[in-house]
Short mmCIF file of C-alpha atoms in Angstrom, two decimals:
data_model
loop_
_atom_site.label_atom_id
_atom_site.label_comp_id
_atom_site.label_asym_id
_atom_site.label_seq_id
_atom_site.Cartn_x
_atom_site.Cartn_y
_atom_site.Cartn_z
CA GLN A 219 -10.46 10.63 -12.57
CA VAL A 220 -9.42 9.60 -9.09
CA GLN A 221 -6.65 11.77 -7.68
CA LEU A 222 -4.91 11.73 -4.33
CA VAL A 223 -2.32 14.44 -3.82
CA GLU A 224 -0.17 14.48 -0.70
CA SER A 225 1.63 17.54 0.59
CA GLY A 226 3.43 18.84 3.65
CA GLY A 227 6.59 16.77 3.56
CA ASP A 228 9.75 18.51 4.74
CA VAL A 229 13.10 18.15 6.48
CA VAL A 230 12.65 18.40 10.26
CA GLN A 231 14.76 17.80 13.33
CA PRO A 232 14.09 14.90 15.70
CA GLY A 233 11.42 15.73 18.24
CA ARG A 234 9.67 18.25 16.03
CA SER A 235 6.20 18.06 14.48
CA LEU A 236 4.84 18.05 10.96
CA ARG A 237 1.39 17.90 9.39
CA LEU A 238 0.74 16.07 6.15
CA SER A 239 -2.32 16.48 3.96
CA CYS A 240 -3.91 14.41 1.21
CA ALA A 241 -6.32 16.16 -1.16
CA ALA A 242 -8.82 13.82 -2.81
CA SER A 243 -10.79 14.38 -5.99
CA GLY A 244 -12.66 12.41 -8.64
CA PHE A 245 -14.56 10.16 -6.25
CA ASN A 246 -17.00 10.31 -3.34
CA PHE A 247 -14.43 10.89 -0.60
CA ASN A 248 -16.89 10.77 2.28
CA VAL A 249 -17.81 7.10 1.76
CA TYR A 250 -14.22 5.84 1.69
CA GLY A 251 -11.96 4.85 4.52
CA MET A 252 -8.48 6.28 4.06
CA HIS A 253 -5.03 5.02 4.98
CA TRP A 254 -1.58 6.44 5.44
CA VAL A 255 1.25 4.17 4.34
CA ARG A 256 4.93 5.01 4.45
CA GLN A 257 7.97 3.67 2.68
CA SER A 258 11.49 4.19 3.96
CA PRO A 259 14.27 4.40 1.37
CA GLY A 260 14.87 1.00 -0.19
CA LYS A 261 12.24 -0.72 1.96
CA GLY A 262 8.76 -2.10 1.46
CA PRO A 263 5.62 -0.17 2.36
CA GLU A 264 4.55 0.02 6.01
CA TRP A 265 0.97 0.69 6.99
CA VAL A 266 0.71 3.67 9.37
CA ALA A 267 -2.90 4.61 10.09
CA VAL A 268 -6.51 4.27 8.99
CA ILE A 269 -9.57 6.43 9.43
CA GLY A 270 -13.12 5.35 8.61
CA HIS A 271 -15.34 7.23 6.22
CA ASN A 272 -16.89 9.37 8.97
CA GLY A 273 -13.88 9.48 11.26
CA ALA A 274 -15.40 7.11 13.79
CA GLN A 275 -12.95 4.27 13.22
CA ILE A 276 -9.29 5.09 13.73
CA ASP A 277 -6.28 2.84 14.22
CA TYR A 278 -2.51 3.17 14.16
CA ALA A 279 0.57 1.06 13.75
CA GLU A 280 2.30 0.44 17.07
CA SER A 281 5.36 2.32 15.78
CA VAL A 282 3.41 5.62 15.61
CA ARG A 283 0.65 5.17 18.20
CA GLY A 284 0.61 8.07 20.64
CA ARG A 285 2.71 10.29 18.34
CA PHE A 286 0.63 10.52 15.14
CA ILE A 287 -2.99 11.60 14.75
CA VAL A 288 -5.04 10.94 11.64
CA SER A 289 -8.04 13.12 10.82
CA ARG A 290 -10.22 14.07 7.89
CA ASP A 291 -12.36 16.95 6.70
CA ASN A 292 -15.07 15.56 4.46
CA SER A 293 -16.28 19.07 3.61
CA LYS A 294 -12.89 19.71 2.00
CA ASN A 295 -12.16 16.18 0.75
CA THR A 296 -8.94 16.21 2.71
CA LEU A 297 -7.09 13.72 4.90
CA HIS A 298 -4.47 14.76 7.43
CA LEU A 299 -1.67 13.19 9.44
CA GLN A 300 -0.38 15.17 12.38
CA MET A 301 3.03 13.81 13.30
CA SER A 302 4.75 14.78 16.54
CA SER A 303 7.86 13.68 18.44
CA LEU A 304 9.35 12.72 15.12
CA ARG A 305 12.22 10.23 15.08
CA VAL A 306 14.95 9.53 12.54
CA GLU A 307 13.21 6.23 11.77
CA ASP A 308 10.08 8.12 10.65
CA THR A 309 12.01 9.22 7.57
CA ALA A 310 10.00 7.95 4.60
CA VAL A 311 7.77 8.79 1.69
CA TYR A 312 4.22 9.00 3.04
CA PHE A 313 1.36 7.90 0.81
CA CYS A 314 -2.39 8.12 1.26
CA ALA A 315 -4.57 5.35 -0.16
CA ARG A 316 -8.31 4.85 -0.30
CA ASP A 317 -10.33 1.87 0.93
CA LEU A 318 -13.94 0.86 0.38
CA GLY A 319 -13.34 -2.75 1.34
CA ALA A 320 -14.21 -5.72 -0.89
CA ASN A 321 -12.88 -4.86 -4.37
CA LYS A 322 -11.73 -1.35 -3.58
CA PHE A 323 -9.16 -1.55 -0.84
CA PHE A 324 -5.88 0.23 -1.60
CA ASP A 325 -6.93 0.57 -5.25
CA TYR A 326 -5.61 4.14 -5.58
CA TRP A 327 -2.58 5.75 -3.99
CA GLY A 328 -1.20 9.25 -4.11
CA GLN A 329 2.28 10.06 -5.41
CA GLY A 330 3.66 10.50 -1.89
CA THR A 331 5.37 13.24 0.09
CA LEU A 332 8.86 12.91 1.57
CA VAL A 333 9.48 13.39 5.27
CA THR A 334 13.10 13.52 6.36
CA VAL A 335 13.90 13.58 10.06
CA SER A 336 17.49 14.56 10.61
CA SER A 337 19.55 16.69 12.95
CA ASP B 7 1.16 -9.12 13.15
CA VAL B 8 0.78 -11.25 10.03
CA VAL B 9 4.15 -11.66 8.37
CA MET B 10 4.17 -11.72 4.58
CA THR B 11 7.20 -13.49 3.13
CA GLN B 12 8.01 -13.14 -0.54
CA SER B 13 10.44 -15.13 -2.64
CA PRO B 14 12.61 -14.64 -4.46
CA LEU B 15 13.70 -11.14 -3.46
CA SER B 16 15.42 -10.64 -6.80
CA LEU B 17 14.20 -12.07 -10.10
CA PRO B 18 16.26 -11.57 -13.27
CA VAL B 19 14.16 -12.58 -16.26
CA THR B 20 14.75 -12.80 -19.99
CA LEU B 21 12.32 -10.77 -22.11
CA GLY B 22 9.43 -12.93 -23.25
CA GLN B 23 10.00 -15.53 -20.56
CA PRO B 24 7.65 -16.24 -17.65
CA ALA B 25 8.18 -15.06 -14.07
CA SER B 26 6.67 -16.25 -10.82
CA ILE B 27 6.67 -14.63 -7.37
CA SER B 28 5.64 -16.41 -4.19
CA CYS B 29 4.02 -14.81 -1.15
CA ARG B 30 3.37 -16.72 2.05
CA SER B 31 1.48 -15.40 5.07
CA SER B 32 2.04 -16.44 8.68
CA GLN B 33 -1.73 -16.84 9.17
CA SER B 34 -4.62 -17.75 6.92
CA LEU B 35 -5.92 -14.75 4.96
CA VAL B 36 -9.47 -16.09 4.70
CA TYR B 37 -11.75 -13.52 6.31
CA SER B 38 -15.03 -14.24 8.12
CA ASP B 39 -16.94 -13.29 4.95
CA GLU B 40 -15.05 -16.13 3.18
CA ASN B 41 -13.13 -13.70 1.01
CA THR B 42 -9.34 -13.69 0.94
CA TYR B 43 -7.96 -10.16 0.96
CA LEU B 44 -4.63 -10.49 -0.78
CA ASN B 45 -3.45 -7.75 -3.15
CA TRP B 46 -0.47 -7.57 -5.47
CA PHE B 47 1.17 -4.24 -6.31
CA GLN B 48 3.72 -3.15 -8.86
CA GLN B 49 6.04 -0.26 -8.04
CA ARG B 50 8.09 1.15 -10.87
CA PRO B 51 11.13 3.27 -9.98
CA GLY B 52 10.12 6.66 -8.63
CA GLN B 53 6.40 5.83 -8.65
CA SER B 54 3.80 4.95 -6.06
CA PRO B 55 2.50 1.38 -5.82
CA ARG B 56 -0.06 0.41 -8.43
CA ARG B 57 -2.54 -2.31 -7.61
CA LEU B 58 -2.50 -5.18 -10.12
CA ILE B 59 -4.49 -7.92 -8.43
CA TYR B 60 -7.09 -7.89 -5.63
CA LYS B 61 -8.65 -10.74 -3.67
CA VAL B 62 -5.98 -13.18 -4.87
CA SER B 63 -6.86 -13.45 -8.53
CA ASN B 64 -8.86 -10.45 -9.76
CA ARG B 65 -7.01 -8.25 -12.23
CA ASP B 66 -7.51 -4.50 -12.00
CA SER B 67 -8.80 -2.56 -14.99
CA GLY B 68 -6.04 -1.82 -17.46
CA VAL B 69 -3.71 -4.51 -16.16
CA PRO B 70 -2.41 -6.70 -19.00
CA ASP B 71 -3.70 -10.25 -19.01
CA ARG B 72 -0.13 -11.58 -18.84
CA PHE B 73 -0.43 -10.91 -15.09
CA SER B 74 -2.30 -13.50 -13.04
CA GLY B 75 -2.72 -14.25 -9.36
CA SER B 76 -3.53 -17.51 -7.65
CA GLY B 77 -3.42 -19.23 -4.29
CA SER B 78 -5.39 -19.76 -1.14
CA GLY B 79 -5.09 -19.75 2.63
CA THR B 80 -1.47 -18.81 3.27
CA ASP B 81 0.18 -19.47 -0.07
CA PHE B 82 -0.10 -17.13 -3.05
CA THR B 83 1.57 -16.58 -6.41
CA LEU B 84 1.84 -13.78 -8.94
CA LYS B 85 2.75 -14.90 -12.45
CA ILE B 86 3.80 -12.93 -15.49
CA SER B 87 3.33 -15.13 -18.54
CA ARG B 88 5.79 -13.26 -20.77
CA VAL B 89 7.87 -10.51 -19.21
CA GLU B 90 8.05 -7.23 -21.08
CA ALA B 91 10.47 -4.33 -20.50
CA GLU B 92 7.74 -2.24 -18.82
CA ASP B 93 7.33 -4.92 -16.12
CA VAL B 94 10.62 -3.96 -14.48
CA GLY B 95 10.05 -2.86 -10.89
CA VAL B 96 9.36 -4.16 -7.41
CA TYR B 97 6.31 -6.28 -6.69
CA TYR B 98 4.67 -6.45 -3.27
CA CYS B 99 1.94 -8.60 -1.80
CA MET B 100 -0.28 -7.11 0.89
CA GLN B 101 -2.88 -8.65 3.16
CA GLY B 102 -6.10 -6.85 4.01
CA THR B 103 -7.64 -9.52 6.25
CA HIS B 104 -5.95 -8.83 9.56
CA TRP B 105 -4.97 -5.65 11.43
CA PRO B 106 -2.48 -4.16 11.03
CA ARG B 107 -2.33 -4.44 7.25
CA THR B 108 1.05 -5.82 6.26
CA PHE B 109 3.17 -6.01 3.14
CA GLY B 110 5.76 -8.40 1.83
CA GLN B 111 9.35 -7.21 1.59
CA GLY B 112 9.17 -6.99 -2.19
CA THR B 113 10.53 -8.82 -5.22
CA LYS B 114 12.67 -6.87 -7.66
CA VAL B 115 12.06 -7.92 -11.27
CA GLU B 116 14.80 -6.98 -13.70
CA ILE B 117 15.70 -7.90 -17.25
CA LYS B 118 18.69 -10.18 -17.75
#
């Protein structure tokens, strides 16, 4: 069965860095685009970043552009999000979600990992 | 960015009664391939979002047939024909036509 398992969330101080990972299993990871989506406490989801199936297409939300880097390792079925210059407003649960377009965009999400940015 | 506006934000419903959630987009969600990429998600407390409906009206596998989606262009609706206790949660619409992808602010369904 399809599984997406995020990890790496932690409590960090403003200005610090953190790296999140998303381990995929149960499907052909290297044909899917992958997204990061975050959800602040009590708020709706906010799209953060996308990476194409082979890493060639990458895009970011304006709120994280220049601070976050998305990458993937298809040999290990793993997605990453390198977050730097973290701000209090980056506090959220971070989810990964898969995307094959058409009928399969955002059809599976992980359980999320919590990032808390606080001094 | 395309703004997705849901209403109502809170929806108390009696068990067995119908419920309806509206989602309006600030731009047409019809893509160049003539598909409309509008998803509906259910998020139960403490869980990640679960996709219920894709491309406006297509139900995902395992989703009860009491859930239905409709609409076109900029105006969309999620209906629950008879609300059950397990339907409690927050429902979000999301557009996948334009970048960046955007979500509605959510509609909280609760039992009266």
